[in-house]
Short mmCIF file of C-alpha atoms and ligand atoms in Angstrom, two decimals:
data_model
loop_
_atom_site.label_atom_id
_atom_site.label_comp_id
_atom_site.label_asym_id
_atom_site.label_seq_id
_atom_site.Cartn_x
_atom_site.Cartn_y
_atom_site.Cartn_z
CA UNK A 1 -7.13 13.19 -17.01
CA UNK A 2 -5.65 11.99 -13.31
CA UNK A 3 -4.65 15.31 -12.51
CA UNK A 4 -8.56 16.34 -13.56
CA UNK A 5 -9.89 13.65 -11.62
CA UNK A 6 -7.23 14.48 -8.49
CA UNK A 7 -9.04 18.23 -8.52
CA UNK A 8 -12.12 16.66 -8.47
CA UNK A 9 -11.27 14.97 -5.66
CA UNK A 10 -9.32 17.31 -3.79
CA UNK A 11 -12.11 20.56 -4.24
CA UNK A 12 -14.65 18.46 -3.07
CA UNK A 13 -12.93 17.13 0.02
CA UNK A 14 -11.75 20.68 0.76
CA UNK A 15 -15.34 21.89 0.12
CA UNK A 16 -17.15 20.04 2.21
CA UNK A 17 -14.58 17.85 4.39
CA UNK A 18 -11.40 20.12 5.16
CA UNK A 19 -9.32 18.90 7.88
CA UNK A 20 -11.36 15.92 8.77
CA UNK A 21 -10.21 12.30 7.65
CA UNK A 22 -11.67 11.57 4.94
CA UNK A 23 -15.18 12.97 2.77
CA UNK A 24 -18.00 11.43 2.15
CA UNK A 25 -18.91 12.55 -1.19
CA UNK A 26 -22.98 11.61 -1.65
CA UNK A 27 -23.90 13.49 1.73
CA UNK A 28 -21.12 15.92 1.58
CA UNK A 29 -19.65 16.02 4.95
CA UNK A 30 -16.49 14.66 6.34
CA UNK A 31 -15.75 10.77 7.20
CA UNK A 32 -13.54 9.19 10.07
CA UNK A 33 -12.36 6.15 10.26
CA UNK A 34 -11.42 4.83 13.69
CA UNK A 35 -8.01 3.70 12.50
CA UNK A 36 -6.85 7.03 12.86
CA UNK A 37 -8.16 7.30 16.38
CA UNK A 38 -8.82 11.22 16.46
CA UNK A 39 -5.39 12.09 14.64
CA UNK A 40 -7.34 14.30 11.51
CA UNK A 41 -6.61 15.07 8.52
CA UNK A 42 -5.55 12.15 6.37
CA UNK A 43 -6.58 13.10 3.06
CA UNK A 44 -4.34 15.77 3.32
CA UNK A 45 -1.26 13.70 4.81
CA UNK A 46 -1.56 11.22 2.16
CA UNK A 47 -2.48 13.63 -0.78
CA UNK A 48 0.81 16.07 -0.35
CA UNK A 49 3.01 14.03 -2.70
CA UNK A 50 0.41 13.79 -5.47
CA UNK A 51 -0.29 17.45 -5.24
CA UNK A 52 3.13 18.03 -5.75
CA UNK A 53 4.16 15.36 -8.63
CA UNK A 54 0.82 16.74 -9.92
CA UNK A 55 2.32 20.35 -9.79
CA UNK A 56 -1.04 21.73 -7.91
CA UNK A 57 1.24 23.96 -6.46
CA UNK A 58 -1.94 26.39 -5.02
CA UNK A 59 -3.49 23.14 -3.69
CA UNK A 60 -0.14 21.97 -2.27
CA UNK A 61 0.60 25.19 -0.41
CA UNK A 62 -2.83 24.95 1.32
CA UNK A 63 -2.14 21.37 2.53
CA UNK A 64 1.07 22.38 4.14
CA UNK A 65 -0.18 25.14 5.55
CA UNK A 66 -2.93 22.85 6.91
CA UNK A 67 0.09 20.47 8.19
CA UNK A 68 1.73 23.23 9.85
CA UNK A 69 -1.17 24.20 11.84
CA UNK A 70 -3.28 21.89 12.49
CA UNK A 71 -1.68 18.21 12.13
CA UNK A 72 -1.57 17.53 15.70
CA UNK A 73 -0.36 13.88 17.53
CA UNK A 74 -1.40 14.99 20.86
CA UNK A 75 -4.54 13.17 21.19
CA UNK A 76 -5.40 10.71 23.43
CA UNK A 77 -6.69 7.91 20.89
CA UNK A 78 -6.12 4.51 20.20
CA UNK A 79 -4.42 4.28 16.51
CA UNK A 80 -3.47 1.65 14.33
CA UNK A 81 -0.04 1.65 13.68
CA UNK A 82 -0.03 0.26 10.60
CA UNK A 83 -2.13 2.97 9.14
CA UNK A 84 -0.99 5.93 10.85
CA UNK A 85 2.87 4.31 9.81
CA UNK A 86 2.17 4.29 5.99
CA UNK A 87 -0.49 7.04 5.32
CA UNK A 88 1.12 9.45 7.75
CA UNK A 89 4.31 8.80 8.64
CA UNK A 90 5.16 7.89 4.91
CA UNK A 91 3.34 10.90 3.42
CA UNK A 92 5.14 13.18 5.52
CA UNK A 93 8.22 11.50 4.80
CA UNK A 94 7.64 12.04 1.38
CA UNK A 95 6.26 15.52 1.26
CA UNK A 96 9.66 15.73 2.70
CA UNK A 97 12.32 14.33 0.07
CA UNK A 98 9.79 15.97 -2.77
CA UNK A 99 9.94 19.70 -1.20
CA UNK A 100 12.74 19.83 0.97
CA UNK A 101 9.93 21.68 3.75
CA UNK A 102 11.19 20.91 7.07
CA UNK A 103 8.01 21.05 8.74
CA UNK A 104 7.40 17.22 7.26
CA UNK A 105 10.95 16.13 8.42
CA UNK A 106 9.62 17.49 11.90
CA UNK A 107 6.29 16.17 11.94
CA UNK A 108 7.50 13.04 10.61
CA UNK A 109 9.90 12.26 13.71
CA UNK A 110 7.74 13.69 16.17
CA UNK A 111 5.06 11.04 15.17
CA UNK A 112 7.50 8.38 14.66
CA UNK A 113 8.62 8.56 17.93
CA UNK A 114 4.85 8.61 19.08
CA UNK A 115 4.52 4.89 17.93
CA UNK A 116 8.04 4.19 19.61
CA UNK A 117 5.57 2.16 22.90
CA UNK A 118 4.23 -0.18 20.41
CA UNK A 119 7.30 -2.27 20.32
CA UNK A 120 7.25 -2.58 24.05
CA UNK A 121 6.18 -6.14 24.05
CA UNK A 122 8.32 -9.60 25.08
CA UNK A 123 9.59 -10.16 21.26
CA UNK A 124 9.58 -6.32 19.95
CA UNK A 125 6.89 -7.60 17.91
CA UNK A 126 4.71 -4.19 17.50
CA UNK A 127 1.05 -4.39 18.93
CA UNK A 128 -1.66 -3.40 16.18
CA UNK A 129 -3.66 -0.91 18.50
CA UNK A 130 -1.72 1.64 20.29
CA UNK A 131 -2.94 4.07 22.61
CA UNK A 132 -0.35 7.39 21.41
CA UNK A 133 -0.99 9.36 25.04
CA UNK A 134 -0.89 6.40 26.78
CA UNK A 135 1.22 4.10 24.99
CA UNK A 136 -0.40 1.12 26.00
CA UNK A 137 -1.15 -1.43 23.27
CA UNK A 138 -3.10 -4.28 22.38
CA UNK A 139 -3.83 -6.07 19.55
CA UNK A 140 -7.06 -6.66 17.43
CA UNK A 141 -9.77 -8.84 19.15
CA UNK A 142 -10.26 -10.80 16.11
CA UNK A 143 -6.61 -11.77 15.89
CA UNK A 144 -5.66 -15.50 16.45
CA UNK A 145 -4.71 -16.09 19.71
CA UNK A 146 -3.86 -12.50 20.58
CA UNK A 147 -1.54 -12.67 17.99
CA UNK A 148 0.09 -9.21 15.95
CA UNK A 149 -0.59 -9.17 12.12
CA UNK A 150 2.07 -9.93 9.26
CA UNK A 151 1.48 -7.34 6.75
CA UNK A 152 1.25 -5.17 9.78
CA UNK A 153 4.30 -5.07 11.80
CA UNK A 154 5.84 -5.52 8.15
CA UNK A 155 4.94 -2.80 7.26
CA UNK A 156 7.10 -0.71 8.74
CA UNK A 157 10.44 -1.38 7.39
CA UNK A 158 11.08 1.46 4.84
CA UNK A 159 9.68 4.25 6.68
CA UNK A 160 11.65 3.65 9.67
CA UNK A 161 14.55 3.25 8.18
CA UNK A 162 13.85 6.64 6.60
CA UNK A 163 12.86 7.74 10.01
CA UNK A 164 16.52 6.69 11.52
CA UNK A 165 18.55 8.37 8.65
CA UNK A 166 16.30 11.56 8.54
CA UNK A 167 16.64 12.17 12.52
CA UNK A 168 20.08 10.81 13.57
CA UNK A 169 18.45 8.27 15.98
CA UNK A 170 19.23 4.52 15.46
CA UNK A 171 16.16 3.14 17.48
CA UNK A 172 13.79 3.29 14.73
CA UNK A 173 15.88 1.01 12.67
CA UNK A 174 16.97 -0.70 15.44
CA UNK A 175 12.91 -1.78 16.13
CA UNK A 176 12.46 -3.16 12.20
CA UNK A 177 15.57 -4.86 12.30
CA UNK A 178 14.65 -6.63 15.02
CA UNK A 179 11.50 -7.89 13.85
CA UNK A 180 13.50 -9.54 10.67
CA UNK A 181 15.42 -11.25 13.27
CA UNK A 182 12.60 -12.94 15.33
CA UNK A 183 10.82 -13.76 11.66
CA UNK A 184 14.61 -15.39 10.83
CA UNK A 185 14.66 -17.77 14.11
CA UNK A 186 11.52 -19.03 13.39
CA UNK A 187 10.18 -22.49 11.76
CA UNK A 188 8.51 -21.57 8.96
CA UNK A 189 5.92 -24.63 7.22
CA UNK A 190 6.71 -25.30 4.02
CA UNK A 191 8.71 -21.87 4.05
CA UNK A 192 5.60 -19.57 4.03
CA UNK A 193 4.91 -17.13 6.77
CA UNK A 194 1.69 -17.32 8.28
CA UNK A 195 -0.68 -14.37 8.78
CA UNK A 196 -0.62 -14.47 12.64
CA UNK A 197 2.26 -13.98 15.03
CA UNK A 198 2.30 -13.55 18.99
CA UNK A 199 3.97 -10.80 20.01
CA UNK A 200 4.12 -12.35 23.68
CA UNK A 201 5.43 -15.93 23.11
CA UNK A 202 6.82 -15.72 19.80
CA UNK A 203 4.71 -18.28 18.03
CA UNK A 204 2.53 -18.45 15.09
CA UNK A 205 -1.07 -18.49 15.51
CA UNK A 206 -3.37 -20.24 13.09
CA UNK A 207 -1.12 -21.20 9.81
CA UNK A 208 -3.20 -18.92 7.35
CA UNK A 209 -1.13 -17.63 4.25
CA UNK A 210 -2.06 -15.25 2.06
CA UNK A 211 -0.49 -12.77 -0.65
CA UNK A 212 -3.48 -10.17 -0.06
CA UNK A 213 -4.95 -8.82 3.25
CA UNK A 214 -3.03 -9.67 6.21
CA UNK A 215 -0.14 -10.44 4.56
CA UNK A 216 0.00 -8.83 1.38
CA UNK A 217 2.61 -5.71 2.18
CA UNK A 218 4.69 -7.70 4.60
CA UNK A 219 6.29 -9.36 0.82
CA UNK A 220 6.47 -6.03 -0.49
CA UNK A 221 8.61 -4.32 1.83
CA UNK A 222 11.10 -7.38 1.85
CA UNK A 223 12.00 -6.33 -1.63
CA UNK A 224 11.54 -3.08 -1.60
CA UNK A 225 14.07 -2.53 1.81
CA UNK A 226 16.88 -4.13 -0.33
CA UNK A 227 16.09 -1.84 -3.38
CA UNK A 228 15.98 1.30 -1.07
CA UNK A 229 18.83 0.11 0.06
CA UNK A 230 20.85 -0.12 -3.25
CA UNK A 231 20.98 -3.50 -3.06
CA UNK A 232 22.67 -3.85 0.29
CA UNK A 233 20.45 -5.87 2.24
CA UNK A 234 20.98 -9.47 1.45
CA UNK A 235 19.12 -10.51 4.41
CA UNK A 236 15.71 -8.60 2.70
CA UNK A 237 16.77 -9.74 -0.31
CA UNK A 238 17.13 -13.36 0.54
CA UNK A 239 13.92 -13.29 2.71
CA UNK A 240 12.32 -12.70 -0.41
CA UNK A 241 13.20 -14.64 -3.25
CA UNK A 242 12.90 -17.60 -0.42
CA UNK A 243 9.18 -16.35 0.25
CA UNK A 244 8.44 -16.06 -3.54
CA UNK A 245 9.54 -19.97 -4.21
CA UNK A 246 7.54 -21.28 -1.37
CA UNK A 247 4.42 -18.95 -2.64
CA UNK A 248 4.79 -20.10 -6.23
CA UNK A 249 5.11 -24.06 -4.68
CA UNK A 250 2.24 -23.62 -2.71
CA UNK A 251 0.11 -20.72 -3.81
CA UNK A 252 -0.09 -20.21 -7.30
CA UNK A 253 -2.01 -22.00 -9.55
CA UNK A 254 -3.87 -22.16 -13.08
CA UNK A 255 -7.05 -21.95 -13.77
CA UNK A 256 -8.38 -24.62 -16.59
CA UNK A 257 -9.25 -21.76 -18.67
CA UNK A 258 -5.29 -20.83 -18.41
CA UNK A 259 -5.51 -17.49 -15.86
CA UNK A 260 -2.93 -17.72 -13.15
CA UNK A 261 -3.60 -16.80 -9.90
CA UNK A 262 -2.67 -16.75 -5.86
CA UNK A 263 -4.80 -18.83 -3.89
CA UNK A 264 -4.93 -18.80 -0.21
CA UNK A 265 -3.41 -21.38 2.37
CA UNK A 266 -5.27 -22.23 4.99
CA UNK A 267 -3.02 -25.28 6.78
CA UNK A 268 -2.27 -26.97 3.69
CA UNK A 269 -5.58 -26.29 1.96
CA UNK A 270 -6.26 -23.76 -0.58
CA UNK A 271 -9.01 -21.50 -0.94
CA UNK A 272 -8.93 -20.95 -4.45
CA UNK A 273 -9.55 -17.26 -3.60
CA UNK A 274 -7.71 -13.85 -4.87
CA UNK A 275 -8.36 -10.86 -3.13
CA UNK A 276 -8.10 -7.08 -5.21
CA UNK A 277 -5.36 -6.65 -2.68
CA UNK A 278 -3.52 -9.81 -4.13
CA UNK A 279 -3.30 -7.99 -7.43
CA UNK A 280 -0.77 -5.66 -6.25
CA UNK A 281 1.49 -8.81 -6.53
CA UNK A 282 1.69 -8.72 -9.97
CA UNK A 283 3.76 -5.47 -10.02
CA UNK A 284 6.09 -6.73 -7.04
CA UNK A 285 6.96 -9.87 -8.87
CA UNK A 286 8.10 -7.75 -11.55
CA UNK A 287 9.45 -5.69 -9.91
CA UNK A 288 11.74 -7.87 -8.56
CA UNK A 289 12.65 -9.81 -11.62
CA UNK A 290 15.79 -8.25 -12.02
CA UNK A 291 17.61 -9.54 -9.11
CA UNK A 292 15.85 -12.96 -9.63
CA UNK A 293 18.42 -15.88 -8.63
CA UNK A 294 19.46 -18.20 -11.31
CA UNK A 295 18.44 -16.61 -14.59
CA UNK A 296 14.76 -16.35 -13.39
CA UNK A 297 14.61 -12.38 -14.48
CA UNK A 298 12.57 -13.53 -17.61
CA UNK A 299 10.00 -16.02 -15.29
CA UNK A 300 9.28 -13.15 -13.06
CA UNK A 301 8.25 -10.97 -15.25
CA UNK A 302 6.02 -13.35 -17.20
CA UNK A 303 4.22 -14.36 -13.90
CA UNK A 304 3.78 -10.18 -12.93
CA UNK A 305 2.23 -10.19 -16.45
CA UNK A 306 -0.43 -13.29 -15.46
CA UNK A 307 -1.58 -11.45 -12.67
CA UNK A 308 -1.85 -8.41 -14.13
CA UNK A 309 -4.08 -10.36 -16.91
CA UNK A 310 -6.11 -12.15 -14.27
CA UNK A 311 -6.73 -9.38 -12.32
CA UNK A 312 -7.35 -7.54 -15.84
CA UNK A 313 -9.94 -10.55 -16.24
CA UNK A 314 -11.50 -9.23 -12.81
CA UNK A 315 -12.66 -6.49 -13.85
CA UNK A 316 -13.67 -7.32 -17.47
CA UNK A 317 -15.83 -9.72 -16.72
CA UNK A 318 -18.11 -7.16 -14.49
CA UNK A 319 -20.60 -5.32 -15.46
CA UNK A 320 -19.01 -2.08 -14.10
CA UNK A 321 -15.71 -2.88 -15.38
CA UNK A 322 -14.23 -2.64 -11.87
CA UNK A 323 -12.71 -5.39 -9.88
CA UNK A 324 -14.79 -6.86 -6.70
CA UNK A 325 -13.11 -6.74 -3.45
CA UNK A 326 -12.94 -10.68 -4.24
CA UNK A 327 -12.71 -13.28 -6.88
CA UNK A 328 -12.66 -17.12 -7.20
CA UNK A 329 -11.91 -19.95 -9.10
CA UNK A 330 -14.56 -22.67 -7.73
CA UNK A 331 -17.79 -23.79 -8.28
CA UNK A 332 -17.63 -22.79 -12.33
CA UNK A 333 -16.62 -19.36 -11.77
CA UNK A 334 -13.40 -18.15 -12.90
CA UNK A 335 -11.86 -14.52 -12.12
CA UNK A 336 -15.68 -13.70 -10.62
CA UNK A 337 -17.44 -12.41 -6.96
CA UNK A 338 -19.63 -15.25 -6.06
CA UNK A 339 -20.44 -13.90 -2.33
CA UNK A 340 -22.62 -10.84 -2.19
CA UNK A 341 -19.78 -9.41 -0.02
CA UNK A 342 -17.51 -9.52 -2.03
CA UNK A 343 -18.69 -7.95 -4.88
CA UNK A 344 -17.74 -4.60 -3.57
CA UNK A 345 -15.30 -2.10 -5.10
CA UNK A 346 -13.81 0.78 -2.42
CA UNK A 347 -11.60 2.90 -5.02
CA UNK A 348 -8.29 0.26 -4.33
CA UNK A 349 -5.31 0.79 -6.61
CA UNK A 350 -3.59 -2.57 -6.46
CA UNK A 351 -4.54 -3.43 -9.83
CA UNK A 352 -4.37 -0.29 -11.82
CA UNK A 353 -0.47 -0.38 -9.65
CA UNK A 354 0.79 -3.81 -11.30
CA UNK A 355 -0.51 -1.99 -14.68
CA UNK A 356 1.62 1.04 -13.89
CA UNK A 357 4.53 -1.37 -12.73
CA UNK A 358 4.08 -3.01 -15.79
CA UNK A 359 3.95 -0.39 -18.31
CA UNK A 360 7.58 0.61 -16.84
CA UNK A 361 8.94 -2.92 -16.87
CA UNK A 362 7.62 -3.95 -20.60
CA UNK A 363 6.23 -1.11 -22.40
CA UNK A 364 3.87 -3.45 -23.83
CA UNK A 365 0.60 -0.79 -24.53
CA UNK A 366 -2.14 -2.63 -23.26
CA UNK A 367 -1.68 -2.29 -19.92
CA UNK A 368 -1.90 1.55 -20.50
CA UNK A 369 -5.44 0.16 -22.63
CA UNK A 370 -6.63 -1.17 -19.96
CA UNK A 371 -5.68 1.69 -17.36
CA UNK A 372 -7.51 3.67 -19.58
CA UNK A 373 -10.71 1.51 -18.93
CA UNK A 374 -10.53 1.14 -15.30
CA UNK A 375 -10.45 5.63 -15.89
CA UNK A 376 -13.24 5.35 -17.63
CA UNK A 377 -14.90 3.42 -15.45
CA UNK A 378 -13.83 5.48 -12.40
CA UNK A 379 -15.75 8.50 -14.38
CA UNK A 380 -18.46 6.62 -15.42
CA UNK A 381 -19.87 4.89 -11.90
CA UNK A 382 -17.54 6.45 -9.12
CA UNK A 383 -17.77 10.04 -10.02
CA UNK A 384 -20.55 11.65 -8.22
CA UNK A 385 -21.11 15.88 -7.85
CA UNK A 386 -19.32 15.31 -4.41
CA UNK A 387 -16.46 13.89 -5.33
CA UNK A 388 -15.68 10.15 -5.73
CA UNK A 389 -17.33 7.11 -4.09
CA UNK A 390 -17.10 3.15 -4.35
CA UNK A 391 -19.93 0.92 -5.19
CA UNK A 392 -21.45 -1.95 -3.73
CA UNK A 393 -21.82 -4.12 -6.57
CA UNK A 394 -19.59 -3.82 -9.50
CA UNK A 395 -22.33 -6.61 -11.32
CA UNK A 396 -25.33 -4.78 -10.77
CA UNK A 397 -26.70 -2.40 -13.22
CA UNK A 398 -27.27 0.28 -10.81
CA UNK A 399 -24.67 2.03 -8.71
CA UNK A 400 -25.26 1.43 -5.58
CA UNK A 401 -22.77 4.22 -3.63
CA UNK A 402 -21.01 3.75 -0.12
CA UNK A 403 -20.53 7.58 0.13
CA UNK A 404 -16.66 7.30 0.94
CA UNK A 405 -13.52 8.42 -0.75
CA UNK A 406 -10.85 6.69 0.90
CA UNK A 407 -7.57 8.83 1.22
CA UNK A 408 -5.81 6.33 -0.89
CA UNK A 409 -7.87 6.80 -3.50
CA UNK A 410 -5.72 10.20 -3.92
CA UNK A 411 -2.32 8.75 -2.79
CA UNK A 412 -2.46 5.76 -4.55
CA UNK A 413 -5.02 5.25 -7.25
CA UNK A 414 -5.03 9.01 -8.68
CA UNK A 415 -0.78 8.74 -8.76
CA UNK A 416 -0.62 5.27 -10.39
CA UNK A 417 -2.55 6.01 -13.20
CA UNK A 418 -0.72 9.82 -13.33
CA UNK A 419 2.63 7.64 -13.60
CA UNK A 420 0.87 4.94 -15.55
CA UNK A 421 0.62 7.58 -17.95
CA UNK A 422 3.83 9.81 -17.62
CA UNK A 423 7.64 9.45 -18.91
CA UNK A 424 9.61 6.97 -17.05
CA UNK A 425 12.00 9.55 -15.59
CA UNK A 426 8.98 10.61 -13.19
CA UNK A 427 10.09 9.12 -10.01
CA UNK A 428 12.78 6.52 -11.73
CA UNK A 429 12.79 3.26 -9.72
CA UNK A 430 16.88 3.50 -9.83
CA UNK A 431 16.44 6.31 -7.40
CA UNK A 432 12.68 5.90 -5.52
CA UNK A 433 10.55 2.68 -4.27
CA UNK A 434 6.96 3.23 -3.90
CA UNK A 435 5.41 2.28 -0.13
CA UNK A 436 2.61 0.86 0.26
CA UNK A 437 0.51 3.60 0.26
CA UNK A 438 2.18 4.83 -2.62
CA UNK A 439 4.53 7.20 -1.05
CA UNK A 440 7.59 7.84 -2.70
CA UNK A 441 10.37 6.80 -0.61
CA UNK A 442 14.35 7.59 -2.03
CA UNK A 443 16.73 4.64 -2.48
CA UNK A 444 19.62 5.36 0.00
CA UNK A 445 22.84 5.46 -2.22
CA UNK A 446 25.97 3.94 -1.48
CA UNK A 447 27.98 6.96 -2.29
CA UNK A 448 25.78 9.36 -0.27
CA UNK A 449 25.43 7.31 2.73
CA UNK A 450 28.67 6.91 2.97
CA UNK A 451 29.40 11.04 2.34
CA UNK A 452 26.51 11.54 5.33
CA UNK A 453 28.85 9.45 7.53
CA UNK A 454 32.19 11.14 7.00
CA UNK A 455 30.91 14.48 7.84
CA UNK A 456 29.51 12.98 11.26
C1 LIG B 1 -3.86 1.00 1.21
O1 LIG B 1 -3.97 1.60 2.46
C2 LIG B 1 -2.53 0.31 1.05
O2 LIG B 1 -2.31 0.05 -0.30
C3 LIG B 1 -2.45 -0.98 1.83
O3 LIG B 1 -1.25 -1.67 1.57
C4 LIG B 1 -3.62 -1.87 1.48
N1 LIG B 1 -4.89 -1.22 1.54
C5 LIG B 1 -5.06 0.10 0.99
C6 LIG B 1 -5.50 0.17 -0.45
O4 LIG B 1 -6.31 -0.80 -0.90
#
């Protein structure tokens, strides 16, 4: 069915959307999203893996074609780095390992080194807004006290790694590794990271926590850096289990009708708030049960299984039977969208991703149950002639359509539930970690590392 639904998705954006950003499917015409500043063409950058794991081979051919072309990084826009680092740097990266093309190995470096100025700051703390003709960055108005954002300049960790080995050049790696170190100097309260960091002075702003927006991926590439590294980080691996005690101190919690779930810090007070993004937690934590210190493999999994049945909860208890952008556990609501803005739901994968992460870890069958619902529901209320769109309101009775389908609706959502639904030798986690766009990353052997380097 994913690999029906990915056609859908894919004919329609080529139909009426080709080479723009994104499509919106109700009036049929491209999207674009200022994040990518006038780079074009994300759909395609973040689709090429699918395509490929989905064996669209036609389809696949087109979008490199496309890539060779057209995919240009001369443009004088202002980019987020974030985004352009884990939709197109990572999909290129893994278009890459997948086919072996060298055009993505190219394109891949050229843009790397594109977002090179960003680090030019006082710490080496990346800006959030970078100018790639100009290199001159900034960061987000909104930010506390001009600070940079966690899950942002966290977020870059795997893919430049990936960028250093693939082109010879230390200074990508050199960049992320230096970011661990300022995070390392630093006081942290109560061992949590706050959301906001000044890239100028090295301070925190405003001591807001959270496992979902803003921080969310920041978490997940601690783990997954000392997985891709078979297990030869320590400092990444450290950094995390430390991170996930102080969270589950501080930020988890029980409902009184028994569903766990991470609230949000705000300076020592919760917001007994989870975000959809906060779902994808429940896959990390299993994910990295197995190298859980003192025999805490068996905890980890149990709590990745909570989430993944609170989040579950999230979208069972909607009318649409898809998960608002927001849920809380206040004012007699449990697992439940009590703000009319947050009852919206934009195609995100996070939860049908702990399901897939899940399914692998356990093998228990409901979460490929309830994978099947959230597909069903997908067909039922997102699928329009056009393609697919979200909804406003996942409680109303009526669809209500925002007339976007977000790329990572095809990197992310479409592959999950592929996976969710394939053998486990797809993509093995011995050998690949996910980022967090979904982009299949390889894990950077001991043995072949260390081959690489004797031939140098
Ligand atoms: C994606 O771009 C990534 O998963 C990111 O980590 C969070 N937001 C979207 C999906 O919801």
């Amino acid at each position: 069915v994913s690999l029906q639904m990915m056609k859908h998705a894919w004919d329609n954006y080529k139909r009426y959307a080709w080479g723009l950003n994104e499509l919106k499917p109700i009036s049929k015409q491209g999207h674009s999203s200022n994040l990518f500043g006038n780079i074009q063409g994300a759909t395609i950058v973040d689709a090429l893996d699918t395509l490929y794991i989905m064996e669209m081979k036609e389809e696949f051919k087109e979008a490199k074609e496309w890539v060779e072309k057209n995919l240009d990084f001369n443009v004088n826009a202002e980019i987020s780095v974030f985004e352009v680092n884990i939709r197109f740097v990572g999909g290129l990266l893994s278009a890459y390992y997948l086919s072996g093309e060298e055009v993505f190995r190219k394109k891949a470096v050229e843009l790397g080194e594109k977002l090179l100025p960003a680090f030019n700051t006082p710490t080496g703390i990346p800006w959030a807004l970078l100018n790639i003709k100009s290199g001159i960055g900034r960061n987000w108005p909104w930010a506390s006290g001009g600070s940079s954002i966690l899950a942002e300049f966290g977020t870059l960790h795997l893919e430049f790694v990936h960028l250093s080995h693939l082109s010879g050049n230390p200074v990508f790696a050199e960049k992320v590794m230096n970011i661990r170190k300022v995070l390392n100097r630093l006081d942290k309260p109560e061992g949590l990271y706050p959301n906001y960091l000044n890239p100028s002075s090295g301070q925190w702003g405003q001591h807001h926590v959270s496992i979902g927006g803003l921080g969310d991926s920041f978490y997940e590439y601690l783990l997954k850096a000392w997985l891709m590294s078979d297990k030869r980080d320590e400092d990444g691996k450290k950094m995390y289990y430390d991170a996930v005690q102080a969270i589950e101190t501080h930020l988890i919690r029980k409902s009184s009708g028994g569903l766990t779930y991470i609230a949000e810090w705000k300076g020592g007070l919760l917001e007994h708030k989870m975000g959809h993004l906060t779902c994808f937690a429940g896959g990390m934590f299993a994910l990295g049960a197995d190298g859980a210190p003192s025999d805490k493999t068996g905890h980890h999994i149990e709590l990745g299984a909570e989430i993944a049945r609170t989040c579950h909860e999230s979208y069972d208890r909607t009318r649409m039977k898809l998960g608002p952008e927001a849920f809380r556990f206040d004012g007699g609501v449990e697992a439940i969208a009590t703000r009319q803005n947050e009852k919206y739901y934009i195609l995100r994968p996070e939860v049908i991703e702990t399901y897939m992460y899940m399914w692998r870890l356990t093998h228990d069958p409901k979460y490929r149950e309830w994978g099947w619902e959230a597909v069903e529901a997908l067909e039922k209320h997102c699928r329009v002639d056009g393609g697919y769109s979200g909804i406003r309101d996942v409680y109303n009775n009526h669809e209500s359509h925002d007339d976007v389908q977000q790329s990572f609706f095809l990197s992310e959502t479409l592959k999950y539930l592929y996976l969710l639904f394939s053998e486990d030798d797809l993509l093995p986690f011995e050998h690949w970690v996910f980022n967090t766009e979904a982009h299949p990353l390889p894990v950077l052997h001991k043995d072949d590392v260390n081959k690489e380097e004797n031939q140098k």
